[in-house]
PDB file of C-alpha atoms in Angstrom:
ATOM      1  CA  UNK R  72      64.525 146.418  87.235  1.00  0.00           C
ATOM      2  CA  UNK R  73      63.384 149.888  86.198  1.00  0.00           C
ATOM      3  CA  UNK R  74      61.035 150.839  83.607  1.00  0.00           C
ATOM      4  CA  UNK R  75      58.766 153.665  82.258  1.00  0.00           C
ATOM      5  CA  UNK R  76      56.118 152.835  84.576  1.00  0.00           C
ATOM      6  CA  UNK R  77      58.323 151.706  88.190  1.00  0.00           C
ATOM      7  CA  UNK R  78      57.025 153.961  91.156  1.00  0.00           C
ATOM      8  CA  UNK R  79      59.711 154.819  93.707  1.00  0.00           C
ATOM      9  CA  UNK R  80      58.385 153.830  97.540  1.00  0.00           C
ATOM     10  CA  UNK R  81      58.425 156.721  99.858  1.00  0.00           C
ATOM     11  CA  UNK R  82      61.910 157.033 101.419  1.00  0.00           C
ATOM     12  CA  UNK R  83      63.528 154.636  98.648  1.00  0.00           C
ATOM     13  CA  UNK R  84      67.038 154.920  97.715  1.00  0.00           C
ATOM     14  CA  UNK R  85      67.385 151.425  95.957  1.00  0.00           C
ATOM     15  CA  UNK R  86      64.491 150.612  95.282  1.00  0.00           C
ATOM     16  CA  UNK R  87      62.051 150.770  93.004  1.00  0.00           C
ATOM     17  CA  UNK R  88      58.375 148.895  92.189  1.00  0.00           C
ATOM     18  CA  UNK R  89      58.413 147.879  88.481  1.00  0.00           C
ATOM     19  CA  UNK R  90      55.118 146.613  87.019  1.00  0.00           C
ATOM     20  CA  UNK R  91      55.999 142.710  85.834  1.00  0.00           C
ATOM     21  CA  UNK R  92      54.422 140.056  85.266  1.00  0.00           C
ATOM     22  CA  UNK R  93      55.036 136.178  86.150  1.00  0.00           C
ATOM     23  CA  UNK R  94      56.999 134.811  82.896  1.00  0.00           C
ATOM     24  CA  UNK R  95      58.941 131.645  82.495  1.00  0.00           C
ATOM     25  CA  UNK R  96      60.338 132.853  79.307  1.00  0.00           C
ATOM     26  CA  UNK R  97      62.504 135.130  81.501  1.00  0.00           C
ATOM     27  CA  UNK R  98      65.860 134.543  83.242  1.00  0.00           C
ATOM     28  CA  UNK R  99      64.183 136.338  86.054  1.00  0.00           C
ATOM     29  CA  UNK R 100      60.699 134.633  86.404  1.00  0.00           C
ATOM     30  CA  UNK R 101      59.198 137.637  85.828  1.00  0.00           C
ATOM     31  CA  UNK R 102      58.385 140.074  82.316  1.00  0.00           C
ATOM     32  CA  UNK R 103      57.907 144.193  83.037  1.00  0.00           C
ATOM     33  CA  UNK R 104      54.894 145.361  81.311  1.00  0.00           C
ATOM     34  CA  UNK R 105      55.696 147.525  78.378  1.00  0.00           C
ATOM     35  CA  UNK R 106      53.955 150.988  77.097  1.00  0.00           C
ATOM     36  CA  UNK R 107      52.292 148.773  74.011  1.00  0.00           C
ATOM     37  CA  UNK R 108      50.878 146.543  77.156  1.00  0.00           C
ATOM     38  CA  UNK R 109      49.454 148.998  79.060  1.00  0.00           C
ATOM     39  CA  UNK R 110      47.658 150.461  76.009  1.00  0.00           C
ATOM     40  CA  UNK R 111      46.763 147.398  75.028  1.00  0.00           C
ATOM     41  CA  UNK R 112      45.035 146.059  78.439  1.00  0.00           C
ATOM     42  CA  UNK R 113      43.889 149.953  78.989  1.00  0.00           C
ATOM     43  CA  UNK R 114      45.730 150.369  82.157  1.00  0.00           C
ATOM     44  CA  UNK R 115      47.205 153.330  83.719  1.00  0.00           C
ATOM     45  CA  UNK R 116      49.845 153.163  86.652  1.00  0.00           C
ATOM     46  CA  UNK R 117      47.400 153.471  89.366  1.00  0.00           C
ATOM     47  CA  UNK R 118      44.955 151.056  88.152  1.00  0.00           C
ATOM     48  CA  UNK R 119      47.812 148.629  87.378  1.00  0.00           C
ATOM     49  CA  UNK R 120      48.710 149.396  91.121  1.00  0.00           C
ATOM     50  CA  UNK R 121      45.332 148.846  92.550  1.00  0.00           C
ATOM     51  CA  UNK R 122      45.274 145.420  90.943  1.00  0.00           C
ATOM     52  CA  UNK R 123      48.533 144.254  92.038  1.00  0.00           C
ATOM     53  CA  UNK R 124      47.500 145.146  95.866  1.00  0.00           C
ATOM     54  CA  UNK R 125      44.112 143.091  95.055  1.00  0.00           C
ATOM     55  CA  UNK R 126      46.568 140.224  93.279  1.00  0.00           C
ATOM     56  CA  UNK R 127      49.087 140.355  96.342  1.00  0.00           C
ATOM     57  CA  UNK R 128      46.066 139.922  99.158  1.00  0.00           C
ATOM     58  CA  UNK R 129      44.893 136.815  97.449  1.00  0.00           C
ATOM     59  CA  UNK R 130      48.548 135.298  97.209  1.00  0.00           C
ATOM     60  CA  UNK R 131      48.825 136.491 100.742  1.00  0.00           C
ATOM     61  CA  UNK R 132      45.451 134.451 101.701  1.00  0.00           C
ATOM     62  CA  UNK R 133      46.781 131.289  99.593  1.00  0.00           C
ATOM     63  CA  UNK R 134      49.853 131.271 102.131  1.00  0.00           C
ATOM     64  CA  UNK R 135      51.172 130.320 105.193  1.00  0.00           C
ATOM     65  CA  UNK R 136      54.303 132.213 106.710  1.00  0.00           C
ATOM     66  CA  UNK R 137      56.966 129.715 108.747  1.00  0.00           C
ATOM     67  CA  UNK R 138      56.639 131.366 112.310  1.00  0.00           C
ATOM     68  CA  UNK R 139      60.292 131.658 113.776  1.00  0.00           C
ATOM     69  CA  UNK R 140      61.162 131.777 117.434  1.00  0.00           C
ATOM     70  CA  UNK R 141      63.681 133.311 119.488  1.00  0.00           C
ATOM     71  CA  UNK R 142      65.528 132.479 121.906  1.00  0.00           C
ATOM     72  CA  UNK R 143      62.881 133.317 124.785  1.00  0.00           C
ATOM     73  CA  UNK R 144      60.180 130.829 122.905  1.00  0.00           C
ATOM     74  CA  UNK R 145      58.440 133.836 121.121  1.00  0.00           C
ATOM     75  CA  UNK R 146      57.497 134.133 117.566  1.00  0.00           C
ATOM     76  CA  UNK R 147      60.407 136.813 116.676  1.00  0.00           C
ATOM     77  CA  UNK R 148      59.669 136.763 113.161  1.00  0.00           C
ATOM     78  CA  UNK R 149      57.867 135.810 109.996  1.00  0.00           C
ATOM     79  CA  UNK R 150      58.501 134.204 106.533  1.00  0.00           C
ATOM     80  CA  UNK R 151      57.013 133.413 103.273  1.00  0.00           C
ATOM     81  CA  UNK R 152      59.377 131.852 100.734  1.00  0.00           C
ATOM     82  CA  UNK R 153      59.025 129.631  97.931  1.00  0.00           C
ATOM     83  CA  UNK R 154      59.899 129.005  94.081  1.00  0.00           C
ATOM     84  CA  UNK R 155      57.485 132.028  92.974  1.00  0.00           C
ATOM     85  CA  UNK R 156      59.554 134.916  91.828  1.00  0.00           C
ATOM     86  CA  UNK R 157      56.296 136.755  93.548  1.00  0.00           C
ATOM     87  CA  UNK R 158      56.911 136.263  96.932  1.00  0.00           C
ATOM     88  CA  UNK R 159      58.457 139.778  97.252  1.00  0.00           C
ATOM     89  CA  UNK R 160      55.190 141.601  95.648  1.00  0.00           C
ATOM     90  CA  UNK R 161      53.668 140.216  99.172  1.00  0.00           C
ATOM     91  CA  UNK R 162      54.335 143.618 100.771  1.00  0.00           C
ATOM     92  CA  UNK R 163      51.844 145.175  98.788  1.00  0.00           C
ATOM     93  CA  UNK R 164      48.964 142.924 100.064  1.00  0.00           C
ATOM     94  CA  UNK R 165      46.880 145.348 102.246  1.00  0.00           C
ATOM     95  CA  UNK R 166      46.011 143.066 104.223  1.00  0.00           C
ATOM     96  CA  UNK R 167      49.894 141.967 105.298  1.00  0.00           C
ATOM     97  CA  UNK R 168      49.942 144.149 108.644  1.00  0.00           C
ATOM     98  CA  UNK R 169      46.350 143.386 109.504  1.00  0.00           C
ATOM     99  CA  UNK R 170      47.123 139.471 110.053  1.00  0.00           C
ATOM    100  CA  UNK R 171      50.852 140.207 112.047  1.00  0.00           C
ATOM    101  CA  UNK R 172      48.404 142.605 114.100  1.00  0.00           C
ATOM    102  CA  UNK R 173      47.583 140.534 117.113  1.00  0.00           C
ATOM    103  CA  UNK R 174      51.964 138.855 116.832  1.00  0.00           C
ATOM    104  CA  UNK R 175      53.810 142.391 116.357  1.00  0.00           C
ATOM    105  CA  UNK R 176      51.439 145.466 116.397  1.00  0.00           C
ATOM    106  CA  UNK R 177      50.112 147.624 114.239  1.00  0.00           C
ATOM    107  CA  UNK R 178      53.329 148.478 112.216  1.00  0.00           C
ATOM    108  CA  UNK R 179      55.381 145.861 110.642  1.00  0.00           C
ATOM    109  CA  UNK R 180      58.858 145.505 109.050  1.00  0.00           C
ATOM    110  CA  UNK R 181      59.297 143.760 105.699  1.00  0.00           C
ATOM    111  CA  UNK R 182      62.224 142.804 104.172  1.00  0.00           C
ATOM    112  CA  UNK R 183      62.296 141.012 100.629  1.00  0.00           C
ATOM    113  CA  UNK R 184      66.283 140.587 100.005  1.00  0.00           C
ATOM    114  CA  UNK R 185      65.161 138.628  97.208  1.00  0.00           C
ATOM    115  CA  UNK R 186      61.963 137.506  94.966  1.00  0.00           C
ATOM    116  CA  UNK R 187      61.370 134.171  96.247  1.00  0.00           C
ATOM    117  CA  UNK R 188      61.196 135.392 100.389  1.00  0.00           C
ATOM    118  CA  UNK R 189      59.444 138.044 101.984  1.00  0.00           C
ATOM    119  CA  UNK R 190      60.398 138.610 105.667  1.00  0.00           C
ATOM    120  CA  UNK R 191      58.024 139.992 108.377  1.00  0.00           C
ATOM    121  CA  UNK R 192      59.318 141.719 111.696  1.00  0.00           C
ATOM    122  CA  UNK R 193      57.733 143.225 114.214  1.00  0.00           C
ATOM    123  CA  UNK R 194      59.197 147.022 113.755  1.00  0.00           C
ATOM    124  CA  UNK R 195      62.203 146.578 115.647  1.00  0.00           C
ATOM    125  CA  UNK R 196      65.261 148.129 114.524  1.00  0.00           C
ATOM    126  CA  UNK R 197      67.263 145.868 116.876  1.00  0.00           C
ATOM    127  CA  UNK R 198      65.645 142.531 115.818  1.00  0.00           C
ATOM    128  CA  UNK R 199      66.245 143.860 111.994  1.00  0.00           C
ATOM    129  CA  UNK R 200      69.691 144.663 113.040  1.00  0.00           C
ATOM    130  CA  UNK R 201      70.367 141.032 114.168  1.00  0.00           C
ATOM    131  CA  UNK R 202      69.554 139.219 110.460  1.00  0.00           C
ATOM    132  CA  UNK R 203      70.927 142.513 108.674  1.00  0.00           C
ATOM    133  CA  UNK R 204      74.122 139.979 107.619  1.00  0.00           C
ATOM    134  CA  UNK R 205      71.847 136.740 106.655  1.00  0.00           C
ATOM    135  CA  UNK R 206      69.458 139.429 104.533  1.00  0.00           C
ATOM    136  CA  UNK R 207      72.533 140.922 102.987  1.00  0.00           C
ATOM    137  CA  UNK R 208      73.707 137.525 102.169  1.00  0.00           C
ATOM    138  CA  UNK R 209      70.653 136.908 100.777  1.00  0.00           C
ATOM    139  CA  UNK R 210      69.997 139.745  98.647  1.00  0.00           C
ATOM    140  CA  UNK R 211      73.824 139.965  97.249  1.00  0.00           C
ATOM    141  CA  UNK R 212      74.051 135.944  96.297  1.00  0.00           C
ATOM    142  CA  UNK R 213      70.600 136.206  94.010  1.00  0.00           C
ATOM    143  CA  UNK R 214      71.329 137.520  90.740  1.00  0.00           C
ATOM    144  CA  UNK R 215      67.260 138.783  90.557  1.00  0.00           C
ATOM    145  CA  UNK R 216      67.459 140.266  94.062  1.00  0.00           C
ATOM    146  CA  UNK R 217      64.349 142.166  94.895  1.00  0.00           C
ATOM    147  CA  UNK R 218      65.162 145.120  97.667  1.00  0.00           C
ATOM    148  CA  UNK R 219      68.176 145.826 100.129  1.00  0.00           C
ATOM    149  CA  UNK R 220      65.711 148.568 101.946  1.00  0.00           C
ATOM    150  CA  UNK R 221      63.454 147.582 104.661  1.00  0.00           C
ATOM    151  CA  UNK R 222      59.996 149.051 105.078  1.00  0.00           C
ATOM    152  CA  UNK R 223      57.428 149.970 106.916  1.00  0.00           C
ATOM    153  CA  UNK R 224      53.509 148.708 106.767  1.00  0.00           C
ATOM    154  CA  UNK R 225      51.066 149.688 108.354  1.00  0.00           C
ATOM    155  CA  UNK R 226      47.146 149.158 107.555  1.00  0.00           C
ATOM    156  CA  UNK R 227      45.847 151.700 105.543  1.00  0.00           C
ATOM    157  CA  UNK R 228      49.263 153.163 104.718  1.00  0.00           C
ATOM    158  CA  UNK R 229      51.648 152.589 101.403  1.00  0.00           C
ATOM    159  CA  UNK R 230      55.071 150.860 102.510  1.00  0.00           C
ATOM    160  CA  UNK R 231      57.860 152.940 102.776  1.00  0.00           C
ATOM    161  CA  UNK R 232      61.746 152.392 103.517  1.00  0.00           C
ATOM    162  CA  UNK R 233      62.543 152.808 106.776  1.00  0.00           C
ATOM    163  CA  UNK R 234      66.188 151.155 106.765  1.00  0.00           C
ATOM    164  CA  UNK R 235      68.501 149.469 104.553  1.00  0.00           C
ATOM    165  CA  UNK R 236      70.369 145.832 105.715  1.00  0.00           C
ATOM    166  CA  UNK R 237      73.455 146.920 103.951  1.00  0.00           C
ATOM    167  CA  UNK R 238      74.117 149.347 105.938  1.00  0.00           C
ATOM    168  CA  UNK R 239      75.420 153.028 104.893  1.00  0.00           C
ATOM    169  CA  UNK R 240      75.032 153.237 101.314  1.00  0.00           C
TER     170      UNK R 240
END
């Protein structure tokens, strides 16, 4: 979903990050802010931005992520999900790689194949590798999908695509 005001991640070939809001008048679950909104609510992009992140840690702080084990007993990886078209705008929460700190390091890989799951990885390209056909699956059976690109967070740092689950584009 592209408008006027989306912001293309560092790296991004497929995706963009579209200022919405949460709206169940839409097919999607979620509105894009217009021009006449952001004029209205006297926003510009960055400001808009800076609130999301703020929005995004206190979602982030509401929620628990389903730990998932491998096969050697260890927590391989993370996941939110739920019925919130929002789940995806997670990776924005600046406080995301602080709390996978101590589990997977200081840099983490997110995936959010659609809006209703955000994925958490240590950064592995291997482990990534291994769910690249589940995320794929994921992403091309939801007509709202959210991202095919995987990216990179670190604390302090904006995300930015690091791989895509699909593959070669």
């Amino acid at each position: 979903m592209r408008s006027a005001y989306s912001i293309t991640p560092p790296n991004a070939q497929q995706t963009v990050f579209t200022p919405c809001r949460e709206s169940t008048s839409a097919l999607s679950g979620v509105e894009p802010y217009t021009s006449e909104t952001f004029t209205r609510l006297g926003l510009s992009i960055e400001s808009f931005a800076n609130r999301a992140r703020t929005a995004a840690d206190k979602r982030l702080q509401l929620l628990k992520p389903e730990l998932i084990k491998g096969e050697d007993g260890k927590i391989a990886y993370a996941v939110y999900r739920g019925e919130s078209p929002l789940f995806a705008t997670l990776l924005l929460a600046p406080s995301l790689p602080k709390l996978f700190e101590e589990l997977f390091g200081k840099e983490i890989w997110v995936a959010a194949p659609d809006r209703h799951a955000l994925y958490v990885f240590p950064a592995n390209p291997g482990l990534v590798q291994a769910f690249a056909a589940d995320l794929a699956e994921r992403y091309a059976s939801d007509a709202y999908a959210a991202s095919c690109e995987v990216f990179s967070i670190k604390t302090g740092s904006e995300p930015r695509v690091v791989a895509s689950f699909l593959g070669e584009e």
